[in-house]
């Protein structure tokens, strides 16, 4: 069936721990997320077949919505196309599970082509085993050993401008050819050529007799230009080819999908590219996904997607490596209780033995949430140079900010999820926070390649969980001093007044979906978008409205105050604090927090747009 | 809604089918293992060689051949040929004045043409043991499948060792008592020691000094992993790291089979490996074929399960209810759960993700 004629799409995201399914269907003329389900991923032995987990997730969805999805035909997983209210018109799959692809990188210059090659690879689940360039001083024997010693799955060759010098690059291709000709057992690595386009024919003649050769447009058509997208798309095909040749049953899943099994991150990148094109405030969207084995950040900076994957950071399969990377001292900054090194390491090793398990005690949950904060901080720090930021620079005005991965999306309370994002990212200004519990963005990103209308409509229909807007003033705060005076007026006239003190975070208890008039006044030294007074109409999310008066940069409590302060934050963001007084319209109950009725509020110049955006969200 | 949990087999009598594989990078040697033949646990059933580094040998230069000479004619080996260190690779001339090129290492000739030979050096030979006694079901160049019967206990961690020996429990006074025994007459020598308590480095040192065949314990500090990996005998942890409570079911099963020989496979953790640490105690079946543990079955009321995370880790119980909606657990998370009746009669809400079926 042509993609233009489809009504329903089933998209699977096969993660290291969870296999998630989302069903998007046409409802009253609009594409919507109709259902989602999940099951344990079955990529590892003893099952080693991802189809089983996929079938379990499909069974769960069928049980929920009464729609048969699995095909009775032995050679087909799903009923395609849809008929009589059962089956679906199209099935697509993304995956971050399985062994990362090992890549050997060949290029002409470390500063230019190899760097571009690394940027191409940064969007996929790969490990770079080694590199080769003309200034390599190793002997031919050493170079061949370097190429083959780690059994790469792919050799990526980049370099040369189109129609530029070709002899040196061809010499490197010949070394690769010699190496490939020596592989007598195991799999011969595939080759992706994304260099000087004038050499395509010679490269094909040299390498195609030995292995599968993929071609993409030159990543550096000229010294000034860098084009990564075509190579990334081709890399996604190589990834699918690699997955289908690996154990785990990916080939069967890939056969059901028109585009094979796409790396989950490619879906994110496509979705962020799409979101970045929408009219909105700020520099663009930011997506952070903390998984069990991988962690990803994708940012749309002025309509250009930037991304960073760490295949060694996660809160499950790679928790031990993660703790080694971020160090225990950094982890402890987020722990309100004492725990010795040995206990933390034991915890990590036990979790690695059972990566799919979830924290059963509050302490365990705090450890994993602390890890999630530090993982996001680390991955974002690494991405900063690409965003044009230096060390210590505050986060740019990303909108929206979306969190994914069970550790971020499955918390005690939506407020806790919001606080995790705020702690890890430390945004300033007004940030629209969302969660993507179903990895919907990855699915919609893949669909965007085929039928963008589905992506547009499914996003508009609210496929993400809106946590609400968070106000994070810029500037240092003094603990316990008034920092933000807040006045919230409900549509029914009910008014909240509250003063958020320095060092506090407060979740205003407004029901999700309620649009309220919000006025805030900041103490001297604090500002939001350069202003100290703001008034706007905003729609509350699952965490109401959030006011973070802990300062930017975030002022972490001293060790002796840590337990008490964390307890306050936790209570505030899980909705179990006393909260503000609720008063009838026009009455004021907290003197300190009175916002003068006749107060002249400075409105930001872009107030109308802000309000419109908030209402839309 | 069906949920398919992980399975850990802790059973008194099951049919155990295991595949033993050569690593994918190994080149298999001809095997003497044949289908339907009985095998012992310690028996080598697969052999292979792993080749790594390439050596490019300039034959012309080594034999000081003139440029006009046809060096290819001097080469005496072919691609695909295995050679030993010192094997004659090429020769120029005859008699006492002949120049001979010998192989610098054991390896595999991968290229022999023009003026050069490329030798892939043998890194190591690999021998794969059956690791359970039983009968061979299938033989392929890289794989042998074996079936046996007995008690099976799947564990959490192993140090990479293996042995097939009899086992007995640690004396009540623990490793302290063991350390005072005369090794030459100790009844624990060459036995696998079962400790129902977490162990420490001192305990492992005593075990080493007492020349035991292996150690099984609920847990130890994760700091000891490297040390344990360096020991020559298998160390198996049934629960994990830190101070973990033992799964009563496991230790009761071991107690009831004390004195028997068993296969202690302390397979090191590797998420992509088909081996996991386990203890298999071969038992007679009386002519019948016991059931094979099911690996992929939906969790149901009545299932026997083990908890894998605090606060109930190591406890076993029976699923008495599968609430249709997610439940709030002690950590504050709201998750799909099962209500599990523990040995003390109390029913607890356990997240499905923290349950494994005792298959």
PDB file of N, CA and C in Angstrom, chain B residues 27-116:
ATOM      1  N   UNK B  27      38.171 -20.388  14.479  1.00  0.00           N
ATOM      2  CA  UNK B  27      38.113 -21.333  13.360  1.00  0.00           C
ATOM      3  C   UNK B  27      38.043 -22.739  13.959  1.00  0.00           C
ATOM      4  N   UNK B  28      36.938 -23.454  13.681  1.00  0.00           N
ATOM      5  CA  UNK B  28      36.790 -24.759  14.342  1.00  0.00           C
ATOM      6  C   UNK B  28      37.780 -25.789  13.826  1.00  0.00           C
ATOM      7  N   UNK B  29      38.230 -26.630  14.740  1.00  0.00           N
ATOM      8  CA  UNK B  29      39.031 -27.792  14.342  1.00  0.00           C
ATOM      9  C   UNK B  29      38.069 -28.956  14.142  1.00  0.00           C
ATOM     10  N   UNK B  30      38.479 -29.975  13.403  1.00  0.00           N
ATOM     11  CA  UNK B  30      37.597 -31.132  13.234  1.00  0.00           C
ATOM     12  C   UNK B  30      37.231 -31.703  14.608  1.00  0.00           C
ATOM     13  N   UNK B  31      35.952 -31.984  14.797  1.00  0.00           N
ATOM     14  CA  UNK B  31      35.508 -32.450  16.118  1.00  0.00           C
ATOM     15  C   UNK B  31      35.306 -33.966  16.125  1.00  0.00           C
ATOM     16  N   UNK B  32      35.551 -34.549  17.298  1.00  0.00           N
ATOM     17  CA  UNK B  32      35.333 -35.997  17.452  1.00  0.00           C
ATOM     18  C   UNK B  32      33.988 -36.260  18.118  1.00  0.00           C
ATOM     19  N   UNK B  33      33.276 -35.186  18.410  1.00  0.00           N
ATOM     20  CA  UNK B  33      31.981 -35.340  19.074  1.00  0.00           C
ATOM     21  C   UNK B  33      30.950 -35.837  18.063  1.00  0.00           C
ATOM     22  N   UNK B  34      30.192 -36.837  18.460  1.00  0.00           N
ATOM     23  CA  UNK B  34      29.182 -37.364  17.542  1.00  0.00           C
ATOM     24  C   UNK B  34      27.796 -37.356  18.192  1.00  0.00           C
ATOM     25  N   UNK B  35      26.808 -37.204  17.343  1.00  0.00           N
ATOM     26  CA  UNK B  35      25.430 -37.147  17.826  1.00  0.00           C
ATOM     27  C   UNK B  35      25.058 -38.423  18.568  1.00  0.00           C
ATOM     28  N   UNK B  36      24.202 -38.259  19.584  1.00  0.00           N
ATOM     29  CA  UNK B  36      23.658 -39.348  20.410  1.00  0.00           C
ATOM     30  C   UNK B  36      24.673 -39.998  21.346  1.00  0.00           C
ATOM     31  N   UNK B  37      25.920 -39.549  21.271  1.00  0.00           N
ATOM     32  CA  UNK B  37      26.930 -40.141  22.158  1.00  0.00           C
ATOM     33  C   UNK B  37      26.805 -39.517  23.553  1.00  0.00           C
ATOM     34  N   UNK B  38      27.071 -40.300  24.596  1.00  0.00           N
ATOM     35  CA  UNK B  38      27.077 -39.710  25.937  1.00  0.00           C
ATOM     36  C   UNK B  38      28.323 -38.851  26.130  1.00  0.00           C
ATOM     37  N   UNK B  39      28.185 -37.776  26.912  1.00  0.00           N
ATOM     38  CA  UNK B  39      29.353 -36.939  27.213  1.00  0.00           C
ATOM     39  C   UNK B  39      29.437 -36.705  28.711  1.00  0.00           C
ATOM     40  N   UNK B  40      30.663 -36.531  29.179  1.00  0.00           N
ATOM     41  CA  UNK B  40      30.897 -36.165  30.574  1.00  0.00           C
ATOM     42  C   UNK B  40      31.000 -34.644  30.659  1.00  0.00           C
ATOM     43  N   UNK B  41      30.785 -34.114  31.843  1.00  0.00           N
ATOM     44  CA  UNK B  41      30.789 -32.658  32.003  1.00  0.00           C
ATOM     45  C   UNK B  41      32.141 -32.041  31.644  1.00  0.00           C
ATOM     46  N   UNK B  42      33.224 -32.766  31.990  1.00  0.00           N
ATOM     47  CA  UNK B  42      34.554 -32.196  31.761  1.00  0.00           C
ATOM     48  C   UNK B  42      35.070 -32.463  30.349  1.00  0.00           C
ATOM     49  N   UNK B  43      34.302 -33.199  29.567  1.00  0.00           N
ATOM     50  CA  UNK B  43      34.772 -33.619  28.247  1.00  0.00           C
ATOM     51  C   UNK B  43      34.838 -32.438  27.275  1.00  0.00           C
ATOM     52  N   UNK B  44      35.938 -32.373  26.512  1.00  0.00           N
ATOM     53  CA  UNK B  44      36.059 -31.333  25.483  1.00  0.00           C
ATOM     54  C   UNK B  44      35.250 -31.775  24.270  1.00  0.00           C
ATOM     55  N   UNK B  45      34.326 -30.927  23.858  1.00  0.00           N
ATOM     56  CA  UNK B  45      33.442 -31.310  22.750  1.00  0.00           C
ATOM     57  C   UNK B  45      33.647 -30.440  21.507  1.00  0.00           C
ATOM     58  N   UNK B  46      34.313 -29.307  21.670  1.00  0.00           N
ATOM     59  CA  UNK B  46      34.607 -28.435  20.532  1.00  0.00           C
ATOM     60  C   UNK B  46      36.009 -27.866  20.705  1.00  0.00           C
ATOM     61  N   UNK B  47      36.725 -27.759  19.608  1.00  0.00           N
ATOM     62  CA  UNK B  47      38.050 -27.140  19.643  1.00  0.00           C
ATOM     63  C   UNK B  47      38.169 -26.167  18.483  1.00  0.00           C
ATOM     64  N   UNK B  48      38.911 -25.142  18.684  1.00  0.00           N
ATOM     65  CA  UNK B  48      39.099 -24.176  17.609  1.00  0.00           C
ATOM     66  C   UNK B  48      40.310 -23.301  17.879  1.00  0.00           C
ATOM     67  N   UNK B  49      40.611 -22.473  16.895  1.00  0.00           N
ATOM     68  CA  UNK B  49      41.733 -21.545  17.024  1.00  0.00           C
ATOM     69  C   UNK B  49      41.249 -20.138  16.734  1.00  0.00           C
ATOM     70  N   UNK B  50      41.754 -19.224  17.516  1.00  0.00           N
ATOM     71  CA  UNK B  50      41.459 -17.818  17.233  1.00  0.00           C
ATOM     72  C   UNK B  50      42.713 -17.203  16.627  1.00  0.00           C
ATOM     73  N   UNK B  51      42.531 -16.640  15.447  1.00  0.00           N
ATOM     74  CA  UNK B  51      43.646 -15.977  14.754  1.00  0.00           C
ATOM     75  C   UNK B  51      43.437 -14.485  14.847  1.00  0.00           C
ATOM     76  N   UNK B  52      44.477 -13.762  15.105  1.00  0.00           N
ATOM     77  CA  UNK B  52      44.340 -12.319  15.269  1.00  0.00           C
ATOM     78  C   UNK B  52      45.254 -11.555  14.311  1.00  0.00           C
ATOM     79  N   UNK B  53      46.443 -11.304  14.790  1.00  0.00           N
ATOM     80  CA  UNK B  53      47.352 -10.384  14.115  1.00  0.00           C
ATOM     81  C   UNK B  53      47.829 -10.928  12.765  1.00  0.00           C
ATOM     82  N   UNK B  54      47.934 -10.024  11.800  1.00  0.00           N
ATOM     83  CA  UNK B  54      48.463 -10.392  10.489  1.00  0.00           C
ATOM     84  C   UNK B  54      49.946 -10.018  10.423  1.00  0.00           C
ATOM     85  N   UNK B  55      50.741 -10.898   9.805  1.00  0.00           N
ATOM     86  CA  UNK B  55      52.147 -10.576   9.547  1.00  0.00           C
ATOM     87  C   UNK B  55      52.338 -10.577   8.033  1.00  0.00           C
ATOM     88  N   UNK B  56      52.827  -9.476   7.518  1.00  0.00           N
ATOM     89  CA  UNK B  56      53.114  -9.416   6.080  1.00  0.00           C
ATOM     90  C   UNK B  56      54.596  -9.747   5.902  1.00  0.00           C
ATOM     91  N   UNK B  57      54.846 -10.825   5.200  1.00  0.00           N
ATOM     92  CA  UNK B  57      56.232 -11.286   5.037  1.00  0.00           C
ATOM     93  C   UNK B  57      56.661 -11.022   3.597  1.00  0.00           C
ATOM     94  N   UNK B  58      57.672 -10.189   3.446  1.00  0.00           N
ATOM     95  CA  UNK B  58      58.210  -9.889   2.111  1.00  0.00           C
ATOM     96  C   UNK B  58      59.170 -11.024   1.744  1.00  0.00           C
ATOM     97  N   UNK B  59      58.663 -11.966   0.968  1.00  0.00           N
ATOM     98  CA  UNK B  59      59.434 -13.180   0.676  1.00  0.00           C
ATOM     99  C   UNK B  59      60.694 -12.844  -0.112  1.00  0.00           C
ATOM    100  N   UNK B  60      60.522 -11.952  -1.092  1.00  0.00           N
ATOM    101  CA  UNK B  60      61.672 -11.567  -1.919  1.00  0.00           C
ATOM    102  C   UNK B  60      62.793 -11.006  -1.075  1.00  0.00           C
ATOM    103  N   UNK B  61      62.460 -10.122  -0.177  1.00  0.00           N
ATOM    104  CA  UNK B  61      63.486  -9.505   0.672  1.00  0.00           C
ATOM    105  C   UNK B  61      64.094 -10.528   1.624  1.00  0.00           C
ATOM    106  N   UNK B  62      63.232 -11.374   2.182  1.00  0.00           N
ATOM    107  CA  UNK B  62      63.722 -12.349   3.165  1.00  0.00           C
ATOM    108  C   UNK B  62      64.684 -13.342   2.516  1.00  0.00           C
ATOM    109  N   UNK B  63      64.422 -13.693   1.269  1.00  0.00           N
ATOM    110  CA  UNK B  63      65.277 -14.678   0.594  1.00  0.00           C
ATOM    111  C   UNK B  63      66.357 -14.011  -0.268  1.00  0.00           C
ATOM    112  N   UNK B  64      66.386 -12.669  -0.178  1.00  0.00           N
ATOM    113  CA  UNK B  64      67.356 -11.883  -0.953  1.00  0.00           C
ATOM    114  C   UNK B  64      67.284 -12.234  -2.442  1.00  0.00           C
ATOM    115  N   UNK B  65      66.061 -12.305  -2.923  1.00  0.00           N
ATOM    116  CA  UNK B  65      65.858 -12.654  -4.335  1.00  0.00           C
ATOM    117  C   UNK B  65      66.152 -11.440  -5.210  1.00  0.00           C
ATOM    118  N   UNK B  66      66.651 -11.738  -6.409  1.00  0.00           N
ATOM    119  CA  UNK B  66      66.894 -10.639  -7.347  1.00  0.00           C
ATOM    120  C   UNK B  66      65.551 -10.207  -7.926  1.00  0.00           C
ATOM    121  N   UNK B  67      65.520  -8.966  -8.419  1.00  0.00           N
ATOM    122  CA  UNK B  67      64.252  -8.423  -8.913  1.00  0.00           C
ATOM    123  C   UNK B  67      63.692  -9.241 -10.070  1.00  0.00           C
ATOM    124  N   UNK B  68      64.605  -9.840 -10.869  1.00  0.00           N
ATOM    125  CA  UNK B  68      64.130 -10.574 -12.041  1.00  0.00           C
ATOM    126  C   UNK B  68      63.596 -11.969 -11.667  1.00  0.00           C
ATOM    127  N   UNK B  69      63.960 -12.445 -10.498  1.00  0.00           N
ATOM    128  CA  UNK B  69      63.564 -13.806 -10.128  1.00  0.00           C
ATOM    129  C   UNK B  69      62.072 -13.893  -9.832  1.00  0.00           C
ATOM    130  N   UNK B  70      61.504 -15.039 -10.162  1.00  0.00           N
ATOM    131  CA  UNK B  70      60.075 -15.250  -9.893  1.00  0.00           C
ATOM    132  C   UNK B  70      59.915 -15.750  -8.459  1.00  0.00           C
ATOM    133  N   UNK B  71      59.617 -14.832  -7.573  1.00  0.00           N
ATOM    134  CA  UNK B  71      59.544 -15.156  -6.146  1.00  0.00           C
ATOM    135  C   UNK B  71      58.358 -16.087  -5.864  1.00  0.00           C
ATOM    136  N   UNK B  72      57.278 -15.902  -6.635  1.00  0.00           N
ATOM    137  CA  UNK B  72      56.078 -16.730  -6.402  1.00  0.00           C
ATOM    138  C   UNK B  72      56.412 -18.210  -6.477  1.00  0.00           C
ATOM    139  N   UNK B  73      57.338 -18.552  -7.330  1.00  0.00           N
ATOM    140  CA  UNK B  73      57.716 -19.971  -7.468  1.00  0.00           C
ATOM    141  C   UNK B  73      58.442 -20.494  -6.235  1.00  0.00           C
ATOM    142  N   UNK B  74      58.990 -19.587  -5.451  1.00  0.00           N
ATOM    143  CA  UNK B  74      59.741 -20.017  -4.262  1.00  0.00           C
ATOM    144  C   UNK B  74      58.806 -20.305  -3.075  1.00  0.00           C
ATOM    145  N   UNK B  75      57.591 -19.812  -3.144  1.00  0.00           N
ATOM    146  CA  UNK B  75      56.659 -19.965  -2.020  1.00  0.00           C
ATOM    147  C   UNK B  75      56.141 -21.405  -1.973  1.00  0.00           C
ATOM    148  N   UNK B  76      56.177 -21.990  -0.796  1.00  0.00           N
ATOM    149  CA  UNK B  76      55.838 -23.410  -0.669  1.00  0.00           C
ATOM    150  C   UNK B  76      54.555 -23.664   0.109  1.00  0.00           C
ATOM    151  N   UNK B  77      53.847 -22.609   0.403  1.00  0.00           N
ATOM    152  CA  UNK B  77      52.584 -22.780   1.140  1.00  0.00           C
ATOM    153  C   UNK B  77      51.446 -22.153   0.337  1.00  0.00           C
ATOM    154  N   UNK B  78      50.225 -22.572   0.679  1.00  0.00           N
ATOM    155  CA  UNK B  78      49.046 -22.047  -0.019  1.00  0.00           C
ATOM    156  C   UNK B  78      48.126 -21.326   0.968  1.00  0.00           C
ATOM    157  N   UNK B  79      47.320 -20.449   0.407  1.00  0.00           N
ATOM    158  CA  UNK B  79      46.328 -19.758   1.240  1.00  0.00           C
ATOM    159  C   UNK B  79      45.400 -20.786   1.873  1.00  0.00           C
ATOM    160  N   UNK B  80      45.086 -20.595   3.141  1.00  0.00           N
ATOM    161  CA  UNK B  80      44.203 -21.515   3.859  1.00  0.00           C
ATOM    162  C   UNK B  80      44.957 -22.581   4.623  1.00  0.00           C
ATOM    163  N   UNK B  81      46.266 -22.682   4.399  1.00  0.00           N
ATOM    164  CA  UNK B  81      47.066 -23.729   5.050  1.00  0.00           C
ATOM    165  C   UNK B  81      47.461 -23.296   6.463  1.00  0.00           C
ATOM    166  N   UNK B  82      47.335 -24.217   7.421  1.00  0.00           N
ATOM    167  CA  UNK B  82      47.783 -23.928   8.782  1.00  0.00           C
ATOM    168  C   UNK B  82      49.243 -24.320   8.902  1.00  0.00           C
ATOM    169  N   UNK B  83      50.036 -23.469   9.534  1.00  0.00           N
ATOM    170  CA  UNK B  83      51.462 -23.756   9.684  1.00  0.00           C
ATOM    171  C   UNK B  83      51.867 -23.611  11.146  1.00  0.00           C
ATOM    172  N   UNK B  84      52.921 -24.317  11.483  1.00  0.00           N
ATOM    173  CA  UNK B  84      53.477 -24.211  12.837  1.00  0.00           C
ATOM    174  C   UNK B  84      54.683 -23.284  12.804  1.00  0.00           C
ATOM    175  N   UNK B  85      55.084 -22.848  13.988  1.00  0.00           N
ATOM    176  CA  UNK B  85      56.309 -22.057  14.092  1.00  0.00           C
ATOM    177  C   UNK B  85      57.461 -22.859  13.469  1.00  0.00           C
ATOM    178  N   UNK B  86      58.235 -22.222  12.610  1.00  0.00           N
ATOM    179  CA  UNK B  86      59.385 -22.894  11.998  1.00  0.00           C
ATOM    180  C   UNK B  86      59.071 -23.630  10.708  1.00  0.00           C
ATOM    181  N   UNK B  87      57.788 -23.707  10.354  1.00  0.00           N
ATOM    182  CA  UNK B  87      57.391 -24.383   9.113  1.00  0.00           C
ATOM    183  C   UNK B  87      58.032 -23.658   7.931  1.00  0.00           C
ATOM    184  N   UNK B  88      58.480 -24.423   6.945  1.00  0.00           N
ATOM    185  CA  UNK B  88      59.142 -23.822   5.782  1.00  0.00           C
ATOM    186  C   UNK B  88      58.088 -23.132   4.910  1.00  0.00           C
ATOM    187  N   UNK B  89      58.242 -21.844   4.724  1.00  0.00           N
ATOM    188  CA  UNK B  89      57.278 -21.076   3.937  1.00  0.00           C
ATOM    189  C   UNK B  89      57.754 -20.899   2.496  1.00  0.00           C
ATOM    190  N   UNK B  90      59.075 -20.704   2.340  1.00  0.00           N
ATOM    191  CA  UNK B  90      59.611 -20.467   0.999  1.00  0.00           C
ATOM    192  C   UNK B  90      61.082 -20.864   0.980  1.00  0.00           C
ATOM    193  N   UNK B  91      61.558 -21.160  -0.211  1.00  0.00           N
ATOM    194  CA  UNK B  91      62.955 -21.599  -0.335  1.00  0.00           C
ATOM    195  C   UNK B  91      63.507 -21.063  -1.655  1.00  0.00           C
ATOM    196  N   UNK B  92      64.771 -20.576  -1.575  1.00  0.00           N
ATOM    197  CA  UNK B  92      65.451 -20.118  -2.793  1.00  0.00           C
ATOM    198  C   UNK B  92      66.745 -20.912  -2.933  1.00  0.00           C
ATOM    199  N   UNK B  93      66.860 -21.584  -4.051  1.00  0.00           N
ATOM    200  CA  UNK B  93      68.065 -22.382  -4.302  1.00  0.00           C
ATOM    201  C   UNK B  93      67.973 -23.775  -3.699  1.00  0.00           C
ATOM    202  N   UNK B  94      69.047 -24.534  -3.865  1.00  0.00           N
ATOM    203  CA  UNK B  94      69.063 -25.907  -3.368  1.00  0.00           C
ATOM    204  C   UNK B  94      70.328 -26.162  -2.554  1.00  0.00           C
ATOM    205  N   UNK B  95      70.337 -27.275  -1.880  1.00  0.00           N
ATOM    206  CA  UNK B  95      71.531 -27.719  -1.172  1.00  0.00           C
ATOM    207  C   UNK B  95      71.916 -26.801  -0.038  1.00  0.00           C
ATOM    208  N   UNK B  96      73.216 -26.795   0.290  1.00  0.00           N
ATOM    209  CA  UNK B  96      73.685 -26.067   1.466  1.00  0.00           C
ATOM    210  C   UNK B  96      73.561 -24.561   1.297  1.00  0.00           C
ATOM    211  N   UNK B  97      73.515 -24.101   0.042  1.00  0.00           N
ATOM    212  CA  UNK B  97      73.476 -22.655  -0.170  1.00  0.00           C
ATOM    213  C   UNK B  97      72.037 -22.128  -0.273  1.00  0.00           C
ATOM    214  N   UNK B  98      71.121 -23.039  -0.101  1.00  0.00           N
ATOM    215  CA  UNK B  98      69.722 -22.615  -0.214  1.00  0.00           C
ATOM    216  C   UNK B  98      69.362 -21.652   0.917  1.00  0.00           C
ATOM    217  N   UNK B  99      68.516 -20.675   0.597  1.00  0.00           N
ATOM    218  CA  UNK B  99      67.974 -19.787   1.638  1.00  0.00           C
ATOM    219  C   UNK B  99      66.537 -20.229   1.925  1.00  0.00           C
ATOM    220  N   UNK B 100      66.236 -20.382   3.208  1.00  0.00           N
ATOM    221  CA  UNK B 100      64.908 -20.891   3.590  1.00  0.00           C
ATOM    222  C   UNK B 100      64.212 -19.869   4.500  1.00  0.00           C
ATOM    223  N   UNK B 101      62.929 -19.642   4.203  1.00  0.00           N
ATOM    224  CA  UNK B 101      62.130 -18.742   5.053  1.00  0.00           C
ATOM    225  C   UNK B 101      61.205 -19.597   5.913  1.00  0.00           C
ATOM    226  N   UNK B 102      61.326 -19.435   7.218  1.00  0.00           N
ATOM    227  CA  UNK B 102      60.515 -20.223   8.150  1.00  0.00           C
ATOM    228  C   UNK B 102      59.391 -19.373   8.730  1.00  0.00           C
ATOM    229  N   UNK B 103      58.331 -20.029   9.136  1.00  0.00           N
ATOM    230  CA  UNK B 103      57.202 -19.307   9.736  1.00  0.00           C
ATOM    231  C   UNK B 103      57.614 -18.735  11.093  1.00  0.00           C
ATOM    232  N   UNK B 104      57.352 -17.461  11.324  1.00  0.00           N
ATOM    233  CA  UNK B 104      57.743 -16.858  12.609  1.00  0.00           C
ATOM    234  C   UNK B 104      56.800 -17.231  13.757  1.00  0.00           C
ATOM    235  N   UNK B 105      55.690 -17.909  13.410  1.00  0.00           N
ATOM    236  CA  UNK B 105      54.711 -18.241  14.472  1.00  0.00           C
ATOM    237  C   UNK B 105      53.744 -19.297  13.956  1.00  0.00           C
ATOM    238  N   UNK B 106      52.987 -19.889  14.893  1.00  0.00           N
ATOM    239  CA  UNK B 106      51.882 -20.754  14.475  1.00  0.00           C
ATOM    240  C   UNK B 106      50.839 -19.852  13.826  1.00  0.00           C
ATOM    241  N   UNK B 107      50.192 -20.336  12.786  1.00  0.00           N
ATOM    242  CA  UNK B 107      49.168 -19.477  12.192  1.00  0.00           C
ATOM    243  C   UNK B 107      48.560 -20.055  10.935  1.00  0.00           C
ATOM    244  N   UNK B 108      47.874 -19.161  10.243  1.00  0.00           N
ATOM    245  CA  UNK B 108      47.116 -19.529   9.065  1.00  0.00           C
ATOM    246  C   UNK B 108      47.593 -18.661   7.902  1.00  0.00           C
ATOM    247  N   UNK B 109      47.939 -19.302   6.775  1.00  0.00           N
ATOM    248  CA  UNK B 109      48.340 -18.531   5.591  1.00  0.00           C
ATOM    249  C   UNK B 109      47.066 -17.972   4.966  1.00  0.00           C
ATOM    250  N   UNK B 110      46.958 -16.667   4.895  1.00  0.00           N
ATOM    251  CA  UNK B 110      45.752 -16.085   4.296  1.00  0.00           C
ATOM    252  C   UNK B 110      46.037 -15.562   2.892  1.00  0.00           C
ATOM    253  N   UNK B 111      47.299 -15.336   2.566  1.00  0.00           N
ATOM    254  CA  UNK B 111      47.641 -14.875   1.222  1.00  0.00           C
ATOM    255  C   UNK B 111      49.057 -15.347   0.902  1.00  0.00           C
ATOM    256  N   UNK B 112      49.234 -15.908  -0.293  1.00  0.00           N
ATOM    257  CA  UNK B 112      50.573 -16.329  -0.719  1.00  0.00           C
ATOM    258  C   UNK B 112      50.651 -16.071  -2.215  1.00  0.00           C
ATOM    259  N   UNK B 113      51.118 -14.909  -2.588  1.00  0.00           N
ATOM    260  CA  UNK B 113      51.165 -14.573  -4.013  1.00  0.00           C
ATOM    261  C   UNK B 113      52.236 -13.532  -4.258  1.00  0.00           C
ATOM    262  N   UNK B 114      52.633 -13.427  -5.527  1.00  0.00           N
ATOM    263  CA  UNK B 114      53.671 -12.484  -5.945  1.00  0.00           C
ATOM    264  C   UNK B 114      54.907 -12.621  -5.053  1.00  0.00           C
ATOM    265  N   UNK B 115      55.222 -11.544  -4.333  1.00  0.00           N
ATOM    266  CA  UNK B 115      56.451 -11.573  -3.543  1.00  0.00           C
ATOM    267  C   UNK B 115      56.174 -11.634  -2.043  1.00  0.00           C
ATOM    268  N   UNK B 116      54.908 -11.897  -1.674  1.00  0.00           N
ATOM    269  CA  UNK B 116      54.664 -11.848  -0.235  1.00  0.00           C
ATOM    270  C   UNK B 116      53.699 -12.930   0.277  1.00  0.00           C
TER     271      UNK B 116
END
